[in-house]
Coordinates of C-alpha atoms and ligand atoms in Angstrom, one line a residue:
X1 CA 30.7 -18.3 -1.7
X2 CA 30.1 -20.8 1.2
X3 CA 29.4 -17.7 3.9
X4 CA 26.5 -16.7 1.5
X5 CA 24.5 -19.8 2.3
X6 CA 22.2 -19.8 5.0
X7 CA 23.7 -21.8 7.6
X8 CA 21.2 -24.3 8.6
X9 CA 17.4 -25.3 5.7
X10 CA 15.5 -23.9 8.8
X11 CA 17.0 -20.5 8.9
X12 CA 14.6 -18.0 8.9
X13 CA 15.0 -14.2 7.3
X14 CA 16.9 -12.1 9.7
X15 CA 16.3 -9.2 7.5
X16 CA 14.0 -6.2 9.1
X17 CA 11.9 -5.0 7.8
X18 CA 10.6 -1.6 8.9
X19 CA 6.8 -0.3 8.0
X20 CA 7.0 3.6 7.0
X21 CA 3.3 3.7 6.4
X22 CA 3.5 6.6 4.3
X23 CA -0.1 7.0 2.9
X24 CA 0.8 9.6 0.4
X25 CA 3.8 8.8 -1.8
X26 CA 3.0 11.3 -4.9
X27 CA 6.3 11.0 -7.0
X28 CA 6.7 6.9 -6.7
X29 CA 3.5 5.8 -7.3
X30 CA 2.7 4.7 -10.8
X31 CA 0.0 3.8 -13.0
X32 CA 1.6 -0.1 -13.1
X33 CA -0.8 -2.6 -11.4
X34 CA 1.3 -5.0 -8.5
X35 CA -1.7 -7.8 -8.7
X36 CA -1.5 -8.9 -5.5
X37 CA -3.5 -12.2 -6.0
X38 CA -0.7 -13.4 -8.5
X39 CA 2.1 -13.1 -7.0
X40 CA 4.7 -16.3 -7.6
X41 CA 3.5 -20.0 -6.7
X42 CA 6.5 -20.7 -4.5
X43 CA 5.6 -18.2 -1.9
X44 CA 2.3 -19.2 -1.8
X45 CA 3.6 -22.6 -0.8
X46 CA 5.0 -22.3 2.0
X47 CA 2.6 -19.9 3.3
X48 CA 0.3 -22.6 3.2
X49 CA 2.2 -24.6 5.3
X50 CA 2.2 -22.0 8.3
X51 CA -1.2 -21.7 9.9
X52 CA -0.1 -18.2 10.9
X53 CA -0.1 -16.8 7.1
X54 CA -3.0 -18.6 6.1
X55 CA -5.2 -15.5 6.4
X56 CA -3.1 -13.5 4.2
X57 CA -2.4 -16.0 1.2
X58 CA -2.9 -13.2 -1.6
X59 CA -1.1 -10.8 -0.3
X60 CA 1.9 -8.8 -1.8
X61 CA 3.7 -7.6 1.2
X62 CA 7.8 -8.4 0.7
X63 CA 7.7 -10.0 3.7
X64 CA 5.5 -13.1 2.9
X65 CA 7.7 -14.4 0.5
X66 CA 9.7 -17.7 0.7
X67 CA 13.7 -17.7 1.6
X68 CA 15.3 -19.3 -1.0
X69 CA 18.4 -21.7 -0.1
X70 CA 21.4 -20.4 -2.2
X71 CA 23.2 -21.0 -4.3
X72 CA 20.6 -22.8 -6.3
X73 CA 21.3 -25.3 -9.2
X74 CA 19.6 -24.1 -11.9
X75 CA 18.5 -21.1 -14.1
X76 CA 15.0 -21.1 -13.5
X77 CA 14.9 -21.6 -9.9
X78 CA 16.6 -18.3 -9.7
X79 CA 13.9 -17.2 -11.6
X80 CA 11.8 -18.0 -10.0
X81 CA 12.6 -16.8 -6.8
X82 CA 14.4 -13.7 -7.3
X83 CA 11.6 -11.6 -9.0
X84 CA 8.2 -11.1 -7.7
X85 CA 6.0 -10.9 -11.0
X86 CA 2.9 -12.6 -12.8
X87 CA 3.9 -16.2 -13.4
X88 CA 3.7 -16.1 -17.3
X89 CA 6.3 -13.4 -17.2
X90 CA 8.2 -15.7 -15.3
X91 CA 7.4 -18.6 -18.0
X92 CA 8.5 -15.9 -21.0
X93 CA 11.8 -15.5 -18.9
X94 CA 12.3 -19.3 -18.0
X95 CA 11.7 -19.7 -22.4
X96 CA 14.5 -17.5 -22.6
X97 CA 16.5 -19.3 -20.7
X98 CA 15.6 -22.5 -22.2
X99 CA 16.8 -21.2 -25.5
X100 CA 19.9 -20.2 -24.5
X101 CA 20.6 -22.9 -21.9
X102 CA 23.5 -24.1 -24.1
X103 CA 25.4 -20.8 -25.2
X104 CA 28.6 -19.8 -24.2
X105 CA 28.7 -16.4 -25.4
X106 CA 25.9 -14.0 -25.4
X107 CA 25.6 -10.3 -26.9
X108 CA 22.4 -8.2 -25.4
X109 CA 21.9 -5.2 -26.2
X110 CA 20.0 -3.5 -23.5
X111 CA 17.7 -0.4 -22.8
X112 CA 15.8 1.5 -20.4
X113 CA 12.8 4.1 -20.7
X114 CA 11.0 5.8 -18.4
X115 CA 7.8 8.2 -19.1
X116 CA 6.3 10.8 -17.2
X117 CA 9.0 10.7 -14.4
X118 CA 8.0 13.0 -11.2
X119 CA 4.5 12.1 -11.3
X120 CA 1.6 10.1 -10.7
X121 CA 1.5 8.0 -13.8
X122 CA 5.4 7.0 -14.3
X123 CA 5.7 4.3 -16.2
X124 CA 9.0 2.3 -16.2
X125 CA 10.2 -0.2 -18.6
X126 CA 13.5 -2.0 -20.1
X127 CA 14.0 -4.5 -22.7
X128 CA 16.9 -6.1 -24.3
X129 CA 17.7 -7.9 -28.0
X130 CA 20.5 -11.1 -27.7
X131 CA 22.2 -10.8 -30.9
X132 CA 25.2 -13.2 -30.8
X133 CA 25.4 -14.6 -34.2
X134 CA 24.5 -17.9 -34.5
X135 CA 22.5 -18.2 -31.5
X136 CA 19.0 -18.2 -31.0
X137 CA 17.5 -14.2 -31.8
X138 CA 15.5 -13.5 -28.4
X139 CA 13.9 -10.4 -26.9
X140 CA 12.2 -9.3 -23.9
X141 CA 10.6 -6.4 -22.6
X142 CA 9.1 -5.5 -19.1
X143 CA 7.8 -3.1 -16.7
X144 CA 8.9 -2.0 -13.2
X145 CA 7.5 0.2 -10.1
X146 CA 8.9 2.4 -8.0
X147 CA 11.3 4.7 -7.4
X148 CA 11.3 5.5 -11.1
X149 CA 14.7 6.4 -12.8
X150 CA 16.4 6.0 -16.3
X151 CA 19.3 4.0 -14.2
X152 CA 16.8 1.9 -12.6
X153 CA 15.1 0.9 -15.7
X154 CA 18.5 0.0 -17.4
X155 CA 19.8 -1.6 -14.6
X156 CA 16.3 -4.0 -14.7
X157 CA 17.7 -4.6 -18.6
X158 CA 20.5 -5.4 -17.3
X159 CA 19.8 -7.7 -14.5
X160 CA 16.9 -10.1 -16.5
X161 CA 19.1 -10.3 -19.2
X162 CA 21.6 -11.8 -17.3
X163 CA 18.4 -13.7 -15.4
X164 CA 18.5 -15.9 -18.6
X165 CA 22.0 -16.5 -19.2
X166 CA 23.1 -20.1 -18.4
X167 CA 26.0 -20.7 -16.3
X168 CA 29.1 -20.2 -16.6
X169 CA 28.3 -18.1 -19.9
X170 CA 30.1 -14.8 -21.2
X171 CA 28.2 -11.7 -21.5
X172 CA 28.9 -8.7 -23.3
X173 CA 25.9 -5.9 -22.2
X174 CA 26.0 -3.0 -25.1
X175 CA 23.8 0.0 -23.0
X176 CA 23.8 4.1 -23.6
X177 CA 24.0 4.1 -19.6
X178 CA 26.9 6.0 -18.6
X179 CA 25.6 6.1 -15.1
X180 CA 25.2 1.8 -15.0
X181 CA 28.4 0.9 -16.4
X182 CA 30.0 3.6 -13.5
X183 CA 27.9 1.8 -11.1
X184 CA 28.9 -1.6 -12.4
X185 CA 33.0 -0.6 -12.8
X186 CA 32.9 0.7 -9.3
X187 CA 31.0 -2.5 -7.2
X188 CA 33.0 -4.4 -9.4
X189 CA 37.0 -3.0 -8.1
X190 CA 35.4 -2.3 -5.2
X191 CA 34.4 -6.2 -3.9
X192 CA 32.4 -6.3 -0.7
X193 CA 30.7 -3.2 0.0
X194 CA 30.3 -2.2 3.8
X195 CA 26.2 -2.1 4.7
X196 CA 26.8 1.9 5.3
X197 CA 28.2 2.5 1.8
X198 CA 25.2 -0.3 0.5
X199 CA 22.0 1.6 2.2
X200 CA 23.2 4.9 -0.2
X201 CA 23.7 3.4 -3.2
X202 CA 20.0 3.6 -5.2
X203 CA 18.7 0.3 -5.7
X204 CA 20.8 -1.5 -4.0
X205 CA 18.4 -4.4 -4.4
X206 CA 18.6 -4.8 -8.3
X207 CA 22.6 -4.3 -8.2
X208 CA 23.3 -6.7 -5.2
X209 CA 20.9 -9.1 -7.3
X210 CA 22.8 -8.2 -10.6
X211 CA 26.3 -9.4 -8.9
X212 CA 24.8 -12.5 -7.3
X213 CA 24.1 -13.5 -10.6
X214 CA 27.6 -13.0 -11.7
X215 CA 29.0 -15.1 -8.7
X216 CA 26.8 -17.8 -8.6
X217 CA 26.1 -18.6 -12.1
X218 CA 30.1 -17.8 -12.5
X219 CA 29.2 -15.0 -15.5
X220 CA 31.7 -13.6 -17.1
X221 CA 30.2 -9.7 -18.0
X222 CA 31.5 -7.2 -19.8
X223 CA 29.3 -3.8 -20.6
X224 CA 29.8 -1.4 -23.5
X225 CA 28.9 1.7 -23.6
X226 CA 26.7 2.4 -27.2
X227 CA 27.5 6.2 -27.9
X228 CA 23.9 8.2 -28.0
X229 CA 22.3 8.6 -31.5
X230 CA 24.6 6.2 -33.1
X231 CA 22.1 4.9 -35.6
X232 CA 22.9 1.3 -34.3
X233 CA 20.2 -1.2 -34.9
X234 CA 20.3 -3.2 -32.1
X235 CA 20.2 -0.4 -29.6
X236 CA 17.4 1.2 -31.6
X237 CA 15.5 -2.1 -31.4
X238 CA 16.1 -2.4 -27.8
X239 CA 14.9 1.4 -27.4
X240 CA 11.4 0.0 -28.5
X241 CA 11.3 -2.9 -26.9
X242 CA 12.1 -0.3 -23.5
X243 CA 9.3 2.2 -24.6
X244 CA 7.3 -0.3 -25.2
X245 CA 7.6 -2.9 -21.6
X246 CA 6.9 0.6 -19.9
X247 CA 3.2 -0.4 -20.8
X248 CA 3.1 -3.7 -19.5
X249 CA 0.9 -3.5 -16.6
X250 CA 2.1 -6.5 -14.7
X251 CA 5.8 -5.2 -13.4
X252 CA 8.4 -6.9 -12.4
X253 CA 10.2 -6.4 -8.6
X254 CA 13.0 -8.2 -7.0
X255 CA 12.2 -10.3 -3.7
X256 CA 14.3 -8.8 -0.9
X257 CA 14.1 -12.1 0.8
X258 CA 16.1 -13.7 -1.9
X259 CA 18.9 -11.9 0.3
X260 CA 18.1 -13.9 3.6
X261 CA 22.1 -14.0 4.2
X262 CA 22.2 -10.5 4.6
X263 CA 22.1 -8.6 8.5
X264 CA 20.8 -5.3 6.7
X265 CA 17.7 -4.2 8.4
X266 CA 15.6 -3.1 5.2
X267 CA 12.6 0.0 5.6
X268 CA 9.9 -0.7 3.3
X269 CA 7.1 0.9 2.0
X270 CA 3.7 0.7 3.2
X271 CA 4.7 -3.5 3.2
X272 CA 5.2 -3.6 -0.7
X273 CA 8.3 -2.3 -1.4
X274 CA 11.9 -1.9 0.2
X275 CA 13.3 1.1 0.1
X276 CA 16.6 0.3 -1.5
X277 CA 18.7 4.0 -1.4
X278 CA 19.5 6.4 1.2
X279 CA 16.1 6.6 3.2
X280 CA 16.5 9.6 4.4
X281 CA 17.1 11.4 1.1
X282 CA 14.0 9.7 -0.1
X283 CA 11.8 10.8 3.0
X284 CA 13.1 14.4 2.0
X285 CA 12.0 13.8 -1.4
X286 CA 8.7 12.3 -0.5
X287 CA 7.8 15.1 1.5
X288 CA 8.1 17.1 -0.8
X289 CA 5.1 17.2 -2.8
X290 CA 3.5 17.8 0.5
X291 CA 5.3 20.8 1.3
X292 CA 4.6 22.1 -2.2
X293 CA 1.0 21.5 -1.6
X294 CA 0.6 23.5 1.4
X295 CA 2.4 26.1 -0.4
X296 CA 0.0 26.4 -3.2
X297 CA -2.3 26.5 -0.9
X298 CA -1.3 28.8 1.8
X299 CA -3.1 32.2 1.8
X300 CA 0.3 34.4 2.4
X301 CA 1.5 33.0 -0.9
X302 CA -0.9 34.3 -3.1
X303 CA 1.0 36.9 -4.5
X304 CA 3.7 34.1 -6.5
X305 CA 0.9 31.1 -6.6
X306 CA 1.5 31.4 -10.3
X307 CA 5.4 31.2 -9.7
X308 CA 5.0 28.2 -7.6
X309 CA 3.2 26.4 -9.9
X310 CA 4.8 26.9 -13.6
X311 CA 8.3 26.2 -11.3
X312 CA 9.8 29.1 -11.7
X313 CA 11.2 29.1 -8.2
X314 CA 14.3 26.9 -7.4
X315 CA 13.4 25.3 -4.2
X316 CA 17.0 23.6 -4.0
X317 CA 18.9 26.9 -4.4
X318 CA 16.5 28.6 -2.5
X319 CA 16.8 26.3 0.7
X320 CA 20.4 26.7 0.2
X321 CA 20.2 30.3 0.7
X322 CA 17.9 30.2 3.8
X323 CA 19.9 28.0 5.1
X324 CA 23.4 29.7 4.6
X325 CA 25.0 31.4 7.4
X326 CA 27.0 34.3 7.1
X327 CA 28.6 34.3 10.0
X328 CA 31.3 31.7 11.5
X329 CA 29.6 31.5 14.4
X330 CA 27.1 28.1 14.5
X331 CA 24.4 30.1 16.5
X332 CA 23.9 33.7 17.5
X333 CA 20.9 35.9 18.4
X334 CA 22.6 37.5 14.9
X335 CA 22.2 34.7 13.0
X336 CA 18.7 33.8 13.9
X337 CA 17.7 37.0 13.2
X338 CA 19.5 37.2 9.5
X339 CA 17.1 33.8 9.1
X340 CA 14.3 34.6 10.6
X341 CA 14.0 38.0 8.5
X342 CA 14.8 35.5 5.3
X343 CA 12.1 33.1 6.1
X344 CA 10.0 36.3 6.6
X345 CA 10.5 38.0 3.7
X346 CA 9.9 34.3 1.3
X347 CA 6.8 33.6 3.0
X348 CA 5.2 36.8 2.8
X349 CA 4.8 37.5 6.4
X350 CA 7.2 40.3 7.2
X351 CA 5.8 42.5 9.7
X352 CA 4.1 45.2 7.0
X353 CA 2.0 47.9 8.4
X354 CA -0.9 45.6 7.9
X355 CA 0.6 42.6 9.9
X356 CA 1.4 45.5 12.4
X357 CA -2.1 46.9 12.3
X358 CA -3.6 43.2 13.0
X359 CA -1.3 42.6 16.1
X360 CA -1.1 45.8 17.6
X361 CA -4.6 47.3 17.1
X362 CA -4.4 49.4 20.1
X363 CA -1.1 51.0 18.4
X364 CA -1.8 51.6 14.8
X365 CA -4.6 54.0 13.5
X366 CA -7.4 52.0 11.9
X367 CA -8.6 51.4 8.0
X368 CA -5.6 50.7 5.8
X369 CA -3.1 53.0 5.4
X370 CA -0.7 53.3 2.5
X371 CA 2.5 52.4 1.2
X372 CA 5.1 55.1 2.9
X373 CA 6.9 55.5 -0.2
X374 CA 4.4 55.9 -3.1
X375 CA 0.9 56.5 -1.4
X376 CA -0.7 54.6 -4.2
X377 CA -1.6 50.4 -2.8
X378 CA -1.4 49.2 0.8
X379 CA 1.2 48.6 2.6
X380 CA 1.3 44.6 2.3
X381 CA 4.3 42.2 1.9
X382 CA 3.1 42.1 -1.8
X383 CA 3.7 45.2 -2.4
X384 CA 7.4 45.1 -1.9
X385 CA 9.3 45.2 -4.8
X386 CA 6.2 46.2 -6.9
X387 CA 5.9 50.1 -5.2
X388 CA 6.7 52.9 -7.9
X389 CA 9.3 53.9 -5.5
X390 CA 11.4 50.8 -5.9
X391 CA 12.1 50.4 -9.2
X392 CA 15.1 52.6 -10.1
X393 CA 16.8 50.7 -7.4
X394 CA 15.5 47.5 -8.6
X395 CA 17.0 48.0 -12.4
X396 CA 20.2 48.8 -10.9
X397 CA 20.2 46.2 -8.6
X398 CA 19.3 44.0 -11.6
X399 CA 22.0 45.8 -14.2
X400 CA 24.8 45.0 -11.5
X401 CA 23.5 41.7 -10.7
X402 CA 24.2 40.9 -14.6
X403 CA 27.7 42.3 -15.0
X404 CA 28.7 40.4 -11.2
X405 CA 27.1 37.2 -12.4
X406 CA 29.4 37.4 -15.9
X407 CA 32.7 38.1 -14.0
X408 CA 31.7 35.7 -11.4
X409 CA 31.2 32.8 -14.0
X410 CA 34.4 33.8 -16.2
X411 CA 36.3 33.7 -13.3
X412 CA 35.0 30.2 -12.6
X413 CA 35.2 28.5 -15.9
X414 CA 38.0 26.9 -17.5
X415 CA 38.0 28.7 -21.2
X416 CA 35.6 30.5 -22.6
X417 CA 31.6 29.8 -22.0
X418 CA 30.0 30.0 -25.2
X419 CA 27.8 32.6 -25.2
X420 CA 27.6 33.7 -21.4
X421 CA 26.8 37.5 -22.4
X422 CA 24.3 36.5 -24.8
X423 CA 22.8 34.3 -22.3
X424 CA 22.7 36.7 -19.5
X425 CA 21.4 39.8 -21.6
X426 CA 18.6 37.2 -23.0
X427 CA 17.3 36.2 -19.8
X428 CA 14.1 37.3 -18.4
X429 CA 15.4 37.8 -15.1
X430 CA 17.9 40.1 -16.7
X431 CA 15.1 42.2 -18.5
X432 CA 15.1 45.6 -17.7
X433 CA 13.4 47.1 -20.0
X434 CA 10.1 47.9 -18.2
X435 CA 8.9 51.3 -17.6
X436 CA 7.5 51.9 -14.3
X437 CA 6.9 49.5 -11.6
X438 CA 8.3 45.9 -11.5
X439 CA 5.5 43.7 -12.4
X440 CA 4.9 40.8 -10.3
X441 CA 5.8 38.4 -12.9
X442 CA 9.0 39.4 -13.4
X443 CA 11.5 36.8 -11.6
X444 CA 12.8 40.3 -10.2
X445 CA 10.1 39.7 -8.0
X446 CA 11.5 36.7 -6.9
X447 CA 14.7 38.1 -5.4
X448 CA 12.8 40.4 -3.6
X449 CA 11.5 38.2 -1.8
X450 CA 14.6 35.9 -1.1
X451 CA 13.4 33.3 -3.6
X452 CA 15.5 31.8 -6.0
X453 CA 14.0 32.4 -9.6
X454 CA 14.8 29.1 -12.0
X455 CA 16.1 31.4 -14.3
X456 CA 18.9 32.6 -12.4
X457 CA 20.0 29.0 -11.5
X458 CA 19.5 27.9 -15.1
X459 CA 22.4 30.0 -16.2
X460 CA 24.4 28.4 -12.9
X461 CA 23.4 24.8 -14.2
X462 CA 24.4 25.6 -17.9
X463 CA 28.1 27.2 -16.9
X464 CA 29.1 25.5 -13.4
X465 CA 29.3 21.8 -14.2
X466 CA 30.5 21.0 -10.7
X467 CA 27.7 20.6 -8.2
X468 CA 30.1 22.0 -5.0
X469 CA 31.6 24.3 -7.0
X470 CA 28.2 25.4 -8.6
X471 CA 26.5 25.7 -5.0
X472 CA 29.3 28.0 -3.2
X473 CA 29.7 30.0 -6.2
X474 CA 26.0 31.0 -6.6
X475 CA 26.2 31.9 -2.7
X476 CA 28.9 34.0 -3.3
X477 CA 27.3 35.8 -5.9
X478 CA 24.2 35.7 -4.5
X479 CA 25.2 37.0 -0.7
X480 CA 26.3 40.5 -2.6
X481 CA 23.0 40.8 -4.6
X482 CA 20.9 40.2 -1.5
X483 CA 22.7 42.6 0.6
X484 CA 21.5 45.7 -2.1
X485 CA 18.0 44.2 -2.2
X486 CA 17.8 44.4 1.4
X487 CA 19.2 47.5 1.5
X488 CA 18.1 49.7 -1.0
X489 CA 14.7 48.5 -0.8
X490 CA 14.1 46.9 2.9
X491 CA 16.3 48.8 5.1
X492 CA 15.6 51.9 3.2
X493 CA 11.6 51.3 3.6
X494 CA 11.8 50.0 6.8
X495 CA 13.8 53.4 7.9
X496 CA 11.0 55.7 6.0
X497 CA 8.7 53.2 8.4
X498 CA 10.2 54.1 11.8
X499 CA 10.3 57.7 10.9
X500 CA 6.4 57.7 10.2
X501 CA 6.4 55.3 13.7
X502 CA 7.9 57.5 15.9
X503 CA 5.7 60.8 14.6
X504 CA 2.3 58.6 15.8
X505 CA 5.0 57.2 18.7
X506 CA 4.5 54.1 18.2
X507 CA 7.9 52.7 19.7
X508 CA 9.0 49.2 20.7
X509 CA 8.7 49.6 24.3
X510 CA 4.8 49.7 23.4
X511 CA 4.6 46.7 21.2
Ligands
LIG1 ZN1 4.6 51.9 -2.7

């Protein structure tokens, strides 16, 4: 691997590294402490030796650390340099290594955990459990930050067991990860991967680190997959030793420096971490909680504030619909309309007789006037869906929606889905059993309103394995179902609406 040595002892990084100064970060932060003062000896070094960094000696941005000259000689300089962590973590590794520095053959059996993913206090850990017989019986167990994920933790099982393995050893890995042993079949028929395909693959970081490894210390690795719930002791050990690393408070990252030879321009976090996955699926996903919080707390909302917060919408499957155009054409003044009426009708600010009242005072008699249809609450966005009026034509809208979703998914599914009509009938959103008005709990409500209720998509996630064919499927099923809820409940009060309009003549020309 000559081309992966930097080409002259002087060369300094030409990675980039791009600040995103993202302040708020909601679903990768974690409770696990980066201590910025302790960060490993060897960068401190040779900060100290530049004037220009002396300032900053403590600090834990990524790009203070040292370049190391590769391939390096022996274990523990690559532990040393590869991981940004405590130094007594890196002594417990380098004891590892120690241990095993004469084996030929080594047997881990590797795990992953990760606790209370998707928020503020995620805690990440791995740990593994060498069990070649005859050789000496080690474990280890750490912790990790960011971008939390069961794959990431295994893969960081993965990688420091192989941190400690001496050269030109063979492995076997025994992990329940599926999703690691594709990642690590795939790099490995696939050789060099092109820096497009690179940038999309999630941590990127850990598996280009993983398959230096390989080369350099000329590994030879072979992963098993342990089937789940086998009882096996060694993968129930290393379960533990995961749950329990996920508590160390002093994690473990990987230096993106330790990549010097690479032309990838890297965008890091707030200068602590590098973003190592498709950036701009992770912006979306960062945003994310922001949107959500100026949904909660916007005032038109009200009426499904409770919905939005015990998740009962599906924000994927609703986007999709907003966004799905039922036309060929890419734009028309059809289109827009079709959209903006949908983006109206989900955010609870569809022109109403009291949206009309406020921007037309002039037009509209004053003090509130109400609902067209059943005389009995105002005429709000709210109150759509919930009027007396509607809800014959919302139980057959919902009795038809049922029977369509069955022969929609039968047609769809290879065999018979256990249970589908069971499924259906027992769902809440299926429930029409109510006498009376729709209440506003009811995911009925939902549709209504062009949202997606969770319940509807659970049944999608359940029977349509496919994602593509799961997506196109549910818009198919769901075009028809919103055509009668904007007709028999929309178009119909918005025609009772222009009738009461023109008697006051209030027309458009006026507006
Ligand atoms: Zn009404």
């Amino acid at each position: 691997m000559t081309d992966s040595r930097p080409k002259s002892p002087q060369k300094i990084d030409n990675t980039t590294t791009v600040d995103t100064s993202m302040e708020e970060v909601a679903n990768t932060s974690s409770t696990h402490d980066l201590s910025h003062s302790e960060i490993d000896v060897t960068s401190r070094d040779s900060q100290e030796k530049d004037p220009l960094k002396s300032s900053t000696p403590c600090s834990s941005d990524v790009s203070n650390i040292s370049v190391p000259h590769l391939p390096l000689n022996n274990v523990t300089d690559y532990i040393d340099t590869a991981l940004i962590c405590h130094p007594s973590i890196k002594i417990e590794l380098k004891n590892c290594a120690n241990l095993l520095c004469s084996e030929e053959i080594l047997t881990f059996y590797t795990d992953g955990s990760v606790q209370n993913i998707g928020t503020t206090h995620s805690l990440s850990g791995y740990g593994w459990i060498q069990t070649q017989p005859l050789t000496p019986r080690i474990s280890f167990k750490g912790s990790t930050v960011f971008f939390p994920s069961s794959s990431k933790s295994e893969s960081m099982g993965i990688l420091t067991a192989l941190l400690v393995a001496p050269f030109n050893c063979r492995i076997n890995i025994y992990t329940d990860s599926a999703n690691c042993i594709t990642t690590f079949n795939t790099r490995m028929h696939l050789g060099i991967v092109s820096p497009h395909q690179k940038l999309k693959q999630s941590n990127f970081l850990l598996w280009d680190l993983i398959f230096l490894l390989i080369n350099q210390k000329n590994l030879l690795v072979t992963l098993h997959k342990v089937p789940g719930h086998s009882n096996n002791l060694y993968n129930d050990e290393a379960d533990t030793l995961a749950k329990a690393g996920a508590h160390i408070r002093e994690p473990i990252i990987i230096n993106h420096k330790f990549f010097a030879h690479q032309s990838l321009g890297f965008a890091s976090w707030n200068r602590l971490h590098v973003i190592d996955r498709n950036v701009r699926k992770w912006a979306d996903n960062v945003i994310q909680p922001l949107i959500f919080n100026s949904m909660i707390n916007n005032k038109a909302l009200t009426p499904i504030k409770k919905q939005i917060l015990d998740g009962e919408i599906d924000w994927t499957f609703t986007k999709e619909w907003l966004n799905h155009n039922n036309s060929d054409a890419l734009c028309s003044i059809n289109l827009s309309k079709q959209q903006g009426n949908k983006i109206k009708k989900c955010n609870f600010i569809y022109p109403t007789i009291d949206i009309q009242q406020r921007n037309y005072p002039h037009l509209y008699p004053l003090g509130s006037i109400p609902c067209i249809q059943c005389s009995d609450a105002h005429d709000v966005n709210a109150h759509v869906g919930l009027c007396n009026d509607h809800s014959n034509d919302v139980v057959t809208i919902l009795m038809e929606a049922a029977y369509d979703l069955y022969d929609i998914i039968i047609d769809n599914y290879s065999g018979t889905p256990f249970a589908l009509r069971e499924t259906i009938e027992s769902s809440p959103l299926f429930n029409i059993t109510f006498s009376g008005a729709l209440s506003q709990t009811h995911p009925g409500y939902l549709l209504i309103h062009h949202l997606v209720p969770s319940d509807l998509t659970t049944i999608f996630y359940n029977y349509i394995k496919d994602k593509k064919l799961r997506f196109s499927i549910f818009i198919k099923f769901f075009k028809t179902l919103m055509r009668k809820v904007d007709s028999y409940i929309w178009v119909k009060r918005y025609s009772l609406i222009k009738s009461w309009e023109r008697i006051l003549s209030i027309t458009k020309n006026k507006k």
